[in-house]
PDB file of C-alpha atoms in Angstrom:
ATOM      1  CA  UNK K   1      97.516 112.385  88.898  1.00  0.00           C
ATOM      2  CA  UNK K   2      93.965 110.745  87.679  1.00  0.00           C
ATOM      3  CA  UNK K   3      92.007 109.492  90.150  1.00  0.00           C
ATOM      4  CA  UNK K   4      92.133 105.543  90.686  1.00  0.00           C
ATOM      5  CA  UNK K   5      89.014 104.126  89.487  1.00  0.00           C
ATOM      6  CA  UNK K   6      86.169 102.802  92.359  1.00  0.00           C
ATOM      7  CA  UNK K   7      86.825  98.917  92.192  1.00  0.00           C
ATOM      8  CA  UNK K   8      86.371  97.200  95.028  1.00  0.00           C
ATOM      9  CA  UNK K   9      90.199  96.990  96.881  1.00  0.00           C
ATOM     10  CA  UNK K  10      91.633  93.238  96.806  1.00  0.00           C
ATOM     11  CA  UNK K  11      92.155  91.844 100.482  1.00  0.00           C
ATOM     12  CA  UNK K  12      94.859  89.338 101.755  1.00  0.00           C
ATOM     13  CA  UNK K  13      92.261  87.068 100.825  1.00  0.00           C
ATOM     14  CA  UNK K  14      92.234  88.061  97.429  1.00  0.00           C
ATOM     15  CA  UNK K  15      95.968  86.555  97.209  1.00  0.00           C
ATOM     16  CA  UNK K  16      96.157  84.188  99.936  1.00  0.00           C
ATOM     17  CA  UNK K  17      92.972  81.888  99.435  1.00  0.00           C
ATOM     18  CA  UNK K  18      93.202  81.610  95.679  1.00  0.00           C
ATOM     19  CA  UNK K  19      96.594  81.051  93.365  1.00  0.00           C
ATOM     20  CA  UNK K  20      98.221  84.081  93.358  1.00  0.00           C
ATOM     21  CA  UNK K  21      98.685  85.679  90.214  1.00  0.00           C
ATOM     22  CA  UNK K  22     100.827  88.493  88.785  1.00  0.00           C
ATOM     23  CA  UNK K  23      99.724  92.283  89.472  1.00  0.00           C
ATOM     24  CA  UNK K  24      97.969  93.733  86.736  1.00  0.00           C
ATOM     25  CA  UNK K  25      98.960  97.762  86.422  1.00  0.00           C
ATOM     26  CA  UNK K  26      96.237  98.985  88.868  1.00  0.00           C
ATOM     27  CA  UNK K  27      97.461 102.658  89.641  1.00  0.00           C
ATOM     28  CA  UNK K  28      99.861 104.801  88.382  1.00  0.00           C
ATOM     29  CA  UNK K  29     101.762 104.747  91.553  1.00  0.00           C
ATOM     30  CA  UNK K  30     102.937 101.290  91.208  1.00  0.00           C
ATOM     31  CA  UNK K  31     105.055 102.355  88.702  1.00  0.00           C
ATOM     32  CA  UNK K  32     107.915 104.896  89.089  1.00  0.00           C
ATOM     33  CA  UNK K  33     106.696 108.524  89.190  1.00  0.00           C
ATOM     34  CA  UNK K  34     109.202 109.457  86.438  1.00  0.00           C
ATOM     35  CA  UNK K  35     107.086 107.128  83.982  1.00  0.00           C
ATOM     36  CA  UNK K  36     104.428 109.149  84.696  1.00  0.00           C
ATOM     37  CA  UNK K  37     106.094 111.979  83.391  1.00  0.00           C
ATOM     38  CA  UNK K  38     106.583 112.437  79.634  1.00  0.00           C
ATOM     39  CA  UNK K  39     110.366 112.200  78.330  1.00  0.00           C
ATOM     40  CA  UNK K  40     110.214 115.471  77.007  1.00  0.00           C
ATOM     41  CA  UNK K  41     109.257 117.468  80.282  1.00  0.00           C
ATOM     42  CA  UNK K  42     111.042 120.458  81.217  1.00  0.00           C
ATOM     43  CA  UNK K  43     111.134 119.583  84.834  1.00  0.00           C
ATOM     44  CA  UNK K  44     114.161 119.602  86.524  1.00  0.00           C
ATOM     45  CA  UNK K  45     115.692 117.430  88.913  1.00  0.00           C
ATOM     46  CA  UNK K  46     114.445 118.873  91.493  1.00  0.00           C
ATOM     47  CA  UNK K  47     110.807 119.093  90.325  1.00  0.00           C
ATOM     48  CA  UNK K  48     110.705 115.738  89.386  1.00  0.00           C
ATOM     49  CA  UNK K  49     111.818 114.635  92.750  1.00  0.00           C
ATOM     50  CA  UNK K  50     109.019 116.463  94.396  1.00  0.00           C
ATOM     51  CA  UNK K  51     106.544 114.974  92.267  1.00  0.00           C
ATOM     52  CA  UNK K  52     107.895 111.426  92.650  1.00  0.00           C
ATOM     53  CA  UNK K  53     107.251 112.088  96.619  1.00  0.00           C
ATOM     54  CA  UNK K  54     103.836 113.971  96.173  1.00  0.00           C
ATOM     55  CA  UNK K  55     103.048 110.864  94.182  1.00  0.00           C
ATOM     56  CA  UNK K  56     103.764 108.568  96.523  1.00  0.00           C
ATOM     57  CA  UNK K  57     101.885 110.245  99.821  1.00  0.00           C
ATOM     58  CA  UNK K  58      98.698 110.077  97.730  1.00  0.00           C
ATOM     59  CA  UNK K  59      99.169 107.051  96.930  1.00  0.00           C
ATOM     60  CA  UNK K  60     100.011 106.359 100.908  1.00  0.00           C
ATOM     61  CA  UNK K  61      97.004 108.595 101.459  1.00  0.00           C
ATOM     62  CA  UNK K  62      95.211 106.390  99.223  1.00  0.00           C
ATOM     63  CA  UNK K  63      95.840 103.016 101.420  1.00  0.00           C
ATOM     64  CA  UNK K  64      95.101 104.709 104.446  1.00  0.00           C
ATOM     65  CA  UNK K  65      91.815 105.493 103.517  1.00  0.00           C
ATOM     66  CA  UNK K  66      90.979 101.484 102.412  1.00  0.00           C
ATOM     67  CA  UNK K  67      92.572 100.495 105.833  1.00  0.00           C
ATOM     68  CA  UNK K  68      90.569 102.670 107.476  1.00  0.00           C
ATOM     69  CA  UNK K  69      87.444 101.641 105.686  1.00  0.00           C
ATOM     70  CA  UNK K  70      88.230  98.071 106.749  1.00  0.00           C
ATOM     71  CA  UNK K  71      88.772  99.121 110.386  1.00  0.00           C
ATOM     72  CA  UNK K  72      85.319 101.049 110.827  1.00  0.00           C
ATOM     73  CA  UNK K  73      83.910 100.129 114.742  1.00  0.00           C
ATOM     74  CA  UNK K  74      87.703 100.295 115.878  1.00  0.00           C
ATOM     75  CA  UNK K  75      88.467  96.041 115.172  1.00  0.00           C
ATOM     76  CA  UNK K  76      89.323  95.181 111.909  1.00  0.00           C
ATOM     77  CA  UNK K  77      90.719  92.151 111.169  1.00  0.00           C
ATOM     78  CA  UNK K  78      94.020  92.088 111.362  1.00  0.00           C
ATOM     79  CA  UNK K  79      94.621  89.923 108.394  1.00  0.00           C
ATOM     80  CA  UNK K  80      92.787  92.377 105.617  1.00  0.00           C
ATOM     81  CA  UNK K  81      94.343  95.914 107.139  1.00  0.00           C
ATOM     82  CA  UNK K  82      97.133  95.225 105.038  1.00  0.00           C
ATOM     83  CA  UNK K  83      96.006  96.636 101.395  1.00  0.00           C
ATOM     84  CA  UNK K  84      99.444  97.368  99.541  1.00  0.00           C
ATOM     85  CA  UNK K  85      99.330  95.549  96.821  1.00  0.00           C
ATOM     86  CA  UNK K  86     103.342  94.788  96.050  1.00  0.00           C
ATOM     87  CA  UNK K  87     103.776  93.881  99.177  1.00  0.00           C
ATOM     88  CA  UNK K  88     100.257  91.274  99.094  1.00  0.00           C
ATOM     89  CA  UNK K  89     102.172  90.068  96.496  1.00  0.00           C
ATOM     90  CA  UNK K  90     105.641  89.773  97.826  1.00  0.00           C
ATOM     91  CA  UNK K  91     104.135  88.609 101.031  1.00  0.00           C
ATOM     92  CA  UNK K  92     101.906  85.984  99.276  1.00  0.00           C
ATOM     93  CA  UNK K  93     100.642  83.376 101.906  1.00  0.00           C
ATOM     94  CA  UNK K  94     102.661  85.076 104.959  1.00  0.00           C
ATOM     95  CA  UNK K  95      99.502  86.060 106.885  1.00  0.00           C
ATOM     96  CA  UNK K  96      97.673  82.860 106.220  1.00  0.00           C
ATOM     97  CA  UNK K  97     100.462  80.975 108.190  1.00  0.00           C
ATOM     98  CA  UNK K  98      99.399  79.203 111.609  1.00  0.00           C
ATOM     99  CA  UNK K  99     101.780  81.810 113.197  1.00  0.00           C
ATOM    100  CA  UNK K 100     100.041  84.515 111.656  1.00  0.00           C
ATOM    101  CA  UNK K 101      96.629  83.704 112.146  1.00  0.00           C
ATOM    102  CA  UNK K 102      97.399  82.914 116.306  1.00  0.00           C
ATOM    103  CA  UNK K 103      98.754  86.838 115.749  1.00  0.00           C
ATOM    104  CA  UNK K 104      95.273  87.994 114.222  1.00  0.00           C
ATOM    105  CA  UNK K 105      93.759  86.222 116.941  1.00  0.00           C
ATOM    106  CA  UNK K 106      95.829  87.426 119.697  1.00  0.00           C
ATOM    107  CA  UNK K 107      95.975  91.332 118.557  1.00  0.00           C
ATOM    108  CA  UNK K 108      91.461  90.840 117.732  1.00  0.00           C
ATOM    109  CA  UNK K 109      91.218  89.575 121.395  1.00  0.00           C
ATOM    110  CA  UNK K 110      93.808  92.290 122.964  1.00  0.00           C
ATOM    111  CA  UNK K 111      91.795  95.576 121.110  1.00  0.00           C
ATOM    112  CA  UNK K 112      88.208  93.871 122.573  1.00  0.00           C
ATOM    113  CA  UNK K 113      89.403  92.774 126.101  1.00  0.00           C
ATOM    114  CA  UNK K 114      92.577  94.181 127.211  1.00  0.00           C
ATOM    115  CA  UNK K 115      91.777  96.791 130.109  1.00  0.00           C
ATOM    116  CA  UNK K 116      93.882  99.550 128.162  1.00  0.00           C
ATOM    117  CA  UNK K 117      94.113 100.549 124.778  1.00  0.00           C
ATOM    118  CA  UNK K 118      96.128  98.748 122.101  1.00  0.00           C
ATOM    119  CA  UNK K 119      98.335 101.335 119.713  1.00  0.00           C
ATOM    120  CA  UNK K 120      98.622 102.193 117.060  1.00  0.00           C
ATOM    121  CA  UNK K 121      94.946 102.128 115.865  1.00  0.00           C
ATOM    122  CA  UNK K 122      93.990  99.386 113.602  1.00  0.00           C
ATOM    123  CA  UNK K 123      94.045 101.259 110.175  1.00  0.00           C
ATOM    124  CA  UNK K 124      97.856 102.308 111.035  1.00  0.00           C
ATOM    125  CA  UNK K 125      98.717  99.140 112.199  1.00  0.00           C
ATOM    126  CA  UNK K 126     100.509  98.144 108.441  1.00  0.00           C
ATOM    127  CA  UNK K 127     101.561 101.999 108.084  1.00  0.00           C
ATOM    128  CA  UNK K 128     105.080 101.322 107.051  1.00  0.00           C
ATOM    129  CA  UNK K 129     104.309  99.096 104.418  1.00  0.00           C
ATOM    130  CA  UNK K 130     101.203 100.733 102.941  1.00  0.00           C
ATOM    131  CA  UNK K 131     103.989 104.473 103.162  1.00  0.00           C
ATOM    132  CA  UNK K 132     106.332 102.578 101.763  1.00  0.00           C
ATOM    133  CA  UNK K 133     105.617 100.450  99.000  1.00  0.00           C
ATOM    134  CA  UNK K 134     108.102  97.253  98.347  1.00  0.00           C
ATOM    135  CA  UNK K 135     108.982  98.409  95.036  1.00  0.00           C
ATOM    136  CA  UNK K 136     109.816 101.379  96.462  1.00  0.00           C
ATOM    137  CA  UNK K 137     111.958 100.352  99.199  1.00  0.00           C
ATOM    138  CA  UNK K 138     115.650 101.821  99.452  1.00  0.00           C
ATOM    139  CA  UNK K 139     116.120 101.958 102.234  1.00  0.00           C
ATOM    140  CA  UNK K 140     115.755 100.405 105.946  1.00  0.00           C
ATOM    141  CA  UNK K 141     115.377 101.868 109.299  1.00  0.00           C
ATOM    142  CA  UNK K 142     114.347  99.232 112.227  1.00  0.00           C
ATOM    143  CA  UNK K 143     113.357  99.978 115.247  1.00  0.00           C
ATOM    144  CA  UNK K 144     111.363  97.958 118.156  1.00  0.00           C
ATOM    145  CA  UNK K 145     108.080  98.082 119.161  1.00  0.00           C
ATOM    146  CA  UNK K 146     105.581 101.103 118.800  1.00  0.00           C
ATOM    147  CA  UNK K 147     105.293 104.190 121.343  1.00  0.00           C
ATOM    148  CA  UNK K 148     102.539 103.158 123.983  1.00  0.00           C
ATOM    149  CA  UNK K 149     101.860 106.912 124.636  1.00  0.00           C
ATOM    150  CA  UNK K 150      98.520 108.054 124.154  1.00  0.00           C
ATOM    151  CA  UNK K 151      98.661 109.563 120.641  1.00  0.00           C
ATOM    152  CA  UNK K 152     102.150 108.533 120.039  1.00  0.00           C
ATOM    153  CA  UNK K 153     102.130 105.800 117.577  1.00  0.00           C
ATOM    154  CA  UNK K 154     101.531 105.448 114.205  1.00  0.00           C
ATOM    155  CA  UNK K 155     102.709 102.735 112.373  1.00  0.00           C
ATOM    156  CA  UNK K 156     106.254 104.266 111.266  1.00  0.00           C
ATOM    157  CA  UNK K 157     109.632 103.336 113.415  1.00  0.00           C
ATOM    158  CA  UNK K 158     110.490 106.325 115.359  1.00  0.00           C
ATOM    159  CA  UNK K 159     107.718 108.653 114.012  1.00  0.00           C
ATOM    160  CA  UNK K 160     104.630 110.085 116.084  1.00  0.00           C
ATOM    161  CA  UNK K 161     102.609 112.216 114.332  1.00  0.00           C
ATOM    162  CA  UNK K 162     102.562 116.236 114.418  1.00  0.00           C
ATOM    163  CA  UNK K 163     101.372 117.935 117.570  1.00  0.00           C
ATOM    164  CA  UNK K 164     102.676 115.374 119.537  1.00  0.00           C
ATOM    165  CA  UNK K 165     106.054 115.565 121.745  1.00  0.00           C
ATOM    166  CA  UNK K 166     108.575 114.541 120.063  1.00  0.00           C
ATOM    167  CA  UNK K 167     110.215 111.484 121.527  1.00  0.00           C
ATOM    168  CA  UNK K 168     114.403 112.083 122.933  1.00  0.00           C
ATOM    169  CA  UNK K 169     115.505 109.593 120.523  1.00  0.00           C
ATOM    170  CA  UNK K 170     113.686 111.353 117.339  1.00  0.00           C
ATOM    171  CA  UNK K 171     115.200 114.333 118.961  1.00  0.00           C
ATOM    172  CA  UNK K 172     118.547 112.395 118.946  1.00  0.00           C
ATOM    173  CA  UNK K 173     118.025 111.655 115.013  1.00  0.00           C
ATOM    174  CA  UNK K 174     117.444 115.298 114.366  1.00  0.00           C
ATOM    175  CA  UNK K 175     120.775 116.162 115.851  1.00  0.00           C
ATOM    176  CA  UNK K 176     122.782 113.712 114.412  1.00  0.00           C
ATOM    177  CA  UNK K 177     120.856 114.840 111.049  1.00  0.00           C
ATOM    178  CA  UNK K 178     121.710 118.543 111.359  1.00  0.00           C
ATOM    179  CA  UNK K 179     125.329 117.603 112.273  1.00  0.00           C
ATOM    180  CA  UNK K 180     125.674 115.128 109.337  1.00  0.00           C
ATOM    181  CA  UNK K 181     123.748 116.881 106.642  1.00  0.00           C
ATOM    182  CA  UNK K 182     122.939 120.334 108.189  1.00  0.00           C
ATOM    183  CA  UNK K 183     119.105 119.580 108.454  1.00  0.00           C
ATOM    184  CA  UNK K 184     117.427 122.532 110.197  1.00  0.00           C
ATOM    185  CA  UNK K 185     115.575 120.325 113.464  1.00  0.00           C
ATOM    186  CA  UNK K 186     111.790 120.200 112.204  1.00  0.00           C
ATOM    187  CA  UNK K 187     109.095 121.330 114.787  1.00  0.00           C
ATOM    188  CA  UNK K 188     107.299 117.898 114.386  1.00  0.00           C
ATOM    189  CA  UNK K 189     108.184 114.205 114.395  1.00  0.00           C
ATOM    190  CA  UNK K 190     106.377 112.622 111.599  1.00  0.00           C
ATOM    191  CA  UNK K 191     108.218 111.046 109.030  1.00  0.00           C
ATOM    192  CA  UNK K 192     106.454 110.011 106.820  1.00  0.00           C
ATOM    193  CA  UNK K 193     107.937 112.262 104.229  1.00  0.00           C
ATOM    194  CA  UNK K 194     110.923 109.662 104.341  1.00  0.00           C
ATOM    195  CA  UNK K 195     108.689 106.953 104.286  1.00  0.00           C
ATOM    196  CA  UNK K 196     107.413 107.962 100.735  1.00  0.00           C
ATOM    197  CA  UNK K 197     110.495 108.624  99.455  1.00  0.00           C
ATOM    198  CA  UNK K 198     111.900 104.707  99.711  1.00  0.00           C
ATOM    199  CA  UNK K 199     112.617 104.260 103.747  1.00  0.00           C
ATOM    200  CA  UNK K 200     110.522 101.369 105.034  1.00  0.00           C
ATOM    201  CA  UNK K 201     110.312 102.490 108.704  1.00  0.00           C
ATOM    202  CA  UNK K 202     109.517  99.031 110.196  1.00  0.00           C
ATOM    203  CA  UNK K 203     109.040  98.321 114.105  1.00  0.00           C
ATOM    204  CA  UNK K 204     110.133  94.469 114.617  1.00  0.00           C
ATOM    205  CA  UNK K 205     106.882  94.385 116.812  1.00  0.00           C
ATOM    206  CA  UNK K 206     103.616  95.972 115.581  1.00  0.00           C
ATOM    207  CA  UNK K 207     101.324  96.823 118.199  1.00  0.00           C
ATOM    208  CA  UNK K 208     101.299  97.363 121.950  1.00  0.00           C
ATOM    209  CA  UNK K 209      99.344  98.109 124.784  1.00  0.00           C
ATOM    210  CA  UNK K 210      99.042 101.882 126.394  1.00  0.00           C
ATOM    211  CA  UNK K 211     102.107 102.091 128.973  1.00  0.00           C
ATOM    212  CA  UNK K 212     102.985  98.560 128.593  1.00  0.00           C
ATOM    213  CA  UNK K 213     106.537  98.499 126.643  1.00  0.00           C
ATOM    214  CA  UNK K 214     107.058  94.957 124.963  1.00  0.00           C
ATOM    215  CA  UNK K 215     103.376  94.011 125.905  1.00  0.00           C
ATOM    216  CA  UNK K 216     103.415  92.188 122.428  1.00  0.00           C
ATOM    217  CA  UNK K 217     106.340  91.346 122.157  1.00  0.00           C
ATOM    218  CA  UNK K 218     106.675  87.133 121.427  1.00  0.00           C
ATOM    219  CA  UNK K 219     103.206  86.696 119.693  1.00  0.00           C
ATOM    220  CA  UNK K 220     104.067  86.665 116.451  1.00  0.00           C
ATOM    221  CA  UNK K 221     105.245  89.702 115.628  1.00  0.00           C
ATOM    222  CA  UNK K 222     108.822  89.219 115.194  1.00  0.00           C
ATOM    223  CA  UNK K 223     108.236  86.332 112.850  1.00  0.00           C
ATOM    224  CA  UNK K 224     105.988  88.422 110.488  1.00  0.00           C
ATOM    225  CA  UNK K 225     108.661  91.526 110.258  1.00  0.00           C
ATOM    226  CA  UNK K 226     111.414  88.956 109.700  1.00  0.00           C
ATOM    227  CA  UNK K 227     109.416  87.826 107.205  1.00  0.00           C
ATOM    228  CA  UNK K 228     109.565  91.471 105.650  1.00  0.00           C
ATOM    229  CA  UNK K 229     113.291  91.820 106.307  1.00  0.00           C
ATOM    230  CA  UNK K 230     114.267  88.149 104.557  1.00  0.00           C
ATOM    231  CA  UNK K 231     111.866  89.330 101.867  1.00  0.00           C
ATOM    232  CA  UNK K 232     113.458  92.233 101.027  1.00  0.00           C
ATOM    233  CA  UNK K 233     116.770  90.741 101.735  1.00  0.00           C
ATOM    234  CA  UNK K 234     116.131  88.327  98.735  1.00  0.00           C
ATOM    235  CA  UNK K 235     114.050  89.763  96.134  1.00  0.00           C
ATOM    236  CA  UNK K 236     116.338  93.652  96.051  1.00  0.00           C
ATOM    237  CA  UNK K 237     119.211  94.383  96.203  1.00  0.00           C
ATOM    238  CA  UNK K 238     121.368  97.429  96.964  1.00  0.00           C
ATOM    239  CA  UNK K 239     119.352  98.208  99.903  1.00  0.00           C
ATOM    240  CA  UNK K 240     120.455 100.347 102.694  1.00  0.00           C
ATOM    241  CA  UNK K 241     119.922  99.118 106.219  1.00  0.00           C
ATOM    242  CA  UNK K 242     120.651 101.441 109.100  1.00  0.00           C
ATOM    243  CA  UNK K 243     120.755  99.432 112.410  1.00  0.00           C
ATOM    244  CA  UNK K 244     120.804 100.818 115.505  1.00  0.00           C
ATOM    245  CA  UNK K 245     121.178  99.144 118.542  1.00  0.00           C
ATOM    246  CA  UNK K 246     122.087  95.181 119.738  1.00  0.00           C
ATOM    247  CA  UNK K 247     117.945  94.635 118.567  1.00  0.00           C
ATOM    248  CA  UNK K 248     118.321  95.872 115.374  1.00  0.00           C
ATOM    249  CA  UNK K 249     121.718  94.545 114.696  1.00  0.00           C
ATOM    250  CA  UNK K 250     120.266  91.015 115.379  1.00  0.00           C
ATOM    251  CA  UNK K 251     118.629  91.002 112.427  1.00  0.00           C
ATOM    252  CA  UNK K 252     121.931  91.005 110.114  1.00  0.00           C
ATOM    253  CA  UNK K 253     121.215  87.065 110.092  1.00  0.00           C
ATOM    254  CA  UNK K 254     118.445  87.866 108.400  1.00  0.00           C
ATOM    255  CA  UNK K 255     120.240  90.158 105.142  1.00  0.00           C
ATOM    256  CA  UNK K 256     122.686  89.025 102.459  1.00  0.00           C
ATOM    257  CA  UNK K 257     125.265  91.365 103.125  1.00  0.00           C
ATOM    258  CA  UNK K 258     127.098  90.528  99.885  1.00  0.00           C
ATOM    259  CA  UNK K 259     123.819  92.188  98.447  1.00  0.00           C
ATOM    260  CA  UNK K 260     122.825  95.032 100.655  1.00  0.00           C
ATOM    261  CA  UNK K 261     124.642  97.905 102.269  1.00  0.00           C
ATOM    262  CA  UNK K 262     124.717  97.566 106.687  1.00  0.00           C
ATOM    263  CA  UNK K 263     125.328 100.496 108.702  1.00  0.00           C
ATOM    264  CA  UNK K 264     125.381  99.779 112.191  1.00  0.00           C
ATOM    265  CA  UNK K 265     125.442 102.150 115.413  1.00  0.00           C
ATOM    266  CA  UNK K 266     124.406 102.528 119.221  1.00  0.00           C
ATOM    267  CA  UNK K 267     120.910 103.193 119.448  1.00  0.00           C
ATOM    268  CA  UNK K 268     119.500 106.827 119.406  1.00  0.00           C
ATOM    269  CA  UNK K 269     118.343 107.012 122.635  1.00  0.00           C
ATOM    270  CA  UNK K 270     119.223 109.434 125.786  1.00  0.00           C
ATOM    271  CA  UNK K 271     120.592 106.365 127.376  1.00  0.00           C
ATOM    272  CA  UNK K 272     123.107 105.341 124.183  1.00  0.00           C
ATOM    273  CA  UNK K 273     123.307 107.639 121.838  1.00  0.00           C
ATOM    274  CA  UNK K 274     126.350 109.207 123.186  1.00  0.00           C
ATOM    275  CA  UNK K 275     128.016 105.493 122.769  1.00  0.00           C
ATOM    276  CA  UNK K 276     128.229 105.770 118.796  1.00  0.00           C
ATOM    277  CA  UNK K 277     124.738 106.981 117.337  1.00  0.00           C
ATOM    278  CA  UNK K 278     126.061 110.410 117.438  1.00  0.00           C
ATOM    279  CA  UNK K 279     128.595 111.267 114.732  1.00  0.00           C
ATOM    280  CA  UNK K 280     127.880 107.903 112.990  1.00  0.00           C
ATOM    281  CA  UNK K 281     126.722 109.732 109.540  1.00  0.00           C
ATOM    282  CA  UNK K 282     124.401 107.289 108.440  1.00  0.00           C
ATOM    283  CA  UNK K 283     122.544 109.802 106.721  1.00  0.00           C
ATOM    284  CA  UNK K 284     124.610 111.386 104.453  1.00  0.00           C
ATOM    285  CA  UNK K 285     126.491 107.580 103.942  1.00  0.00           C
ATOM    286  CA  UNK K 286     122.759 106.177 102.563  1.00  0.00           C
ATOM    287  CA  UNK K 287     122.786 109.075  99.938  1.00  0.00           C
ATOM    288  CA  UNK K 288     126.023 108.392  98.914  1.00  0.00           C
ATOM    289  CA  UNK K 289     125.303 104.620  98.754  1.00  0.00           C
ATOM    290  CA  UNK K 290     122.171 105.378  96.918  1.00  0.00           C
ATOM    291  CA  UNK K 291     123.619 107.776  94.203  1.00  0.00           C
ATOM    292  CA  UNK K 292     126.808 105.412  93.674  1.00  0.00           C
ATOM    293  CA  UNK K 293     123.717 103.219  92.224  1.00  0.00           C
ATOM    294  CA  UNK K 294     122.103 105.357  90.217  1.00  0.00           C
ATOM    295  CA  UNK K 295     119.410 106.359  92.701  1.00  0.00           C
ATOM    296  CA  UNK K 296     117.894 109.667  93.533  1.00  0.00           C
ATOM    297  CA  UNK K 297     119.184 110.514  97.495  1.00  0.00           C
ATOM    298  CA  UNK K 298     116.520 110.473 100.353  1.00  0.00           C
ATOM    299  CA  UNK K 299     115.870 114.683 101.042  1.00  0.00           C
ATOM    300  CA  UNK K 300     115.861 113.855 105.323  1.00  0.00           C
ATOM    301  CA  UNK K 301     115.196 117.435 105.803  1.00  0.00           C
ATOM    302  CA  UNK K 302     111.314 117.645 107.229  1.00  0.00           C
TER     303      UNK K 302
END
């Protein structure tokens, strides 16, 4: 894959202040990976797959890098850590809302003054759209707000990154996936490799402080990831949406179902997951959903 050329990165202000205008081509990435590969390749399936995903995670890679250029000294501003460009543009004006802009203010205040740490860090604060592109999206896993363990968040729904414990209801996931699909249980809990392959990982709530579960909960939060949801729910369609638990199934309101696929379950954690999560098969049910329309399946195994 070329390298993307050094312009300057556009900025939610680049879309929200002016008119916004339709994307010009700006990477490779944008489009799908099999374009990128000439008609006549001998590639199989298989190969092609894998460099549709190793596309993607550099592209992921790639946004990382500006958000973490525009969160240098620990407190970027909330409203230009988002750097995706489909989803600046399916997004357009969301952030510049007076909702949205009480959120910047709220989380900018929190990360200088609040007597513990906010998490995740700033730059992984819009992970799970800047892993999962919106034109990649196929789809949807919600969960709540982010692990407030040291170390433990990082922008994806369920994930924590590897070397760190992974959490009992990840560990519930891996068994239901090694039941359902025969997934050997990984040794780490990062999943982003999912992420990049079309499954937006999206916390209702974005940030939170160390030890302090629902902390930020009811700033904002919920209104912006609705946002996502309704977005989704209106400009795709065949999307898979796996919800698990009464928080997650509260956003149904939110989907056309006569659109979009809904799997629903108990929750994956120690406390519930013996209630329905386990034998519910949502894994192997998205791939069948997917392939029925013509899409490649998500490869859960880590």
């Amino acid at each position: 894959m070329a390298p993307l050329p050094p312009t300057a990165p556009k900025t939610i202000a680049d879309y929200f202040i002016r008119p916004s205008k339709r994307l010009r081509p700006s990477a490779p990435a944008l489009a799908p990976a099999s374009a990128s590969l000439s008609s006549g390749s001998s590639l199989s399936p298989e190969q092609r797959r894998r460099a549709d995903t190793n596309l993607a995670l550099a592209r992921a890679r790639r946004n990382l890098r500006l958000a973490e250029s525009k969160a240098s000294g620990g407190a970027g501003k909330l409203e230009e850590l988002l750097v995706e460009e489909t989803w600046l543009e399916a997004l357009s004006g969301e952030l510049c809302k007076p909702y949205a802009l009480e959120l910047c203010r709220f989380v900018a205040h929190e990360r200088l003054h609040s007597p513990v740490p906010v998490y995740p860090p700033p730059h992984l604060v819009f992970h799970a759209l800047h892993t999962t592109p919106f034109n990649r999206v196929k789809a949807v896993i919600i969960g709540q707000d982010p692990y407030h363990g040291p170390g433990q968040a990082m922008g994806l729904s369920f994930s924590v990154p590897e070397g760190i414990k992974i959490p009992s209801s990840l560990v519930n996931i891996f068994k239901e996936l090694q039941k359902d699909l025969g997934c050997t249980v990984p040794s780490h809990g990062n999943l982003e490799r999912w992420a990049v392959q079309g499954v937006l990982m999206l916390n209702t709530v974005l940030t939170v402080r160390e030890h302090q579960a629902n902390s930020h909960a009811k700033k904002g939060w919920e209104q912006f990831t609705d946002a996502v949801i309704k977005t989704i729910s209106q400009k795709k369609s065949g999307i898979v949406f796996l919800l698990w638990g009464n928080s997650a199934q509260a956003k149904i309101r939110l989907i056309d179902e006569t659109k979009h696929h809904i799997l629903k379950s108990a929750h994956p954690s120690g406390l519930s997951a013996n209630r329905g999560f386990f034998g519910c098969r949502h894994f192997s049910q998205t791939n069948q959903i997917l392939e029925r329309l013509g899409l490649s399946a998500i490869d859960w195994q880590l």
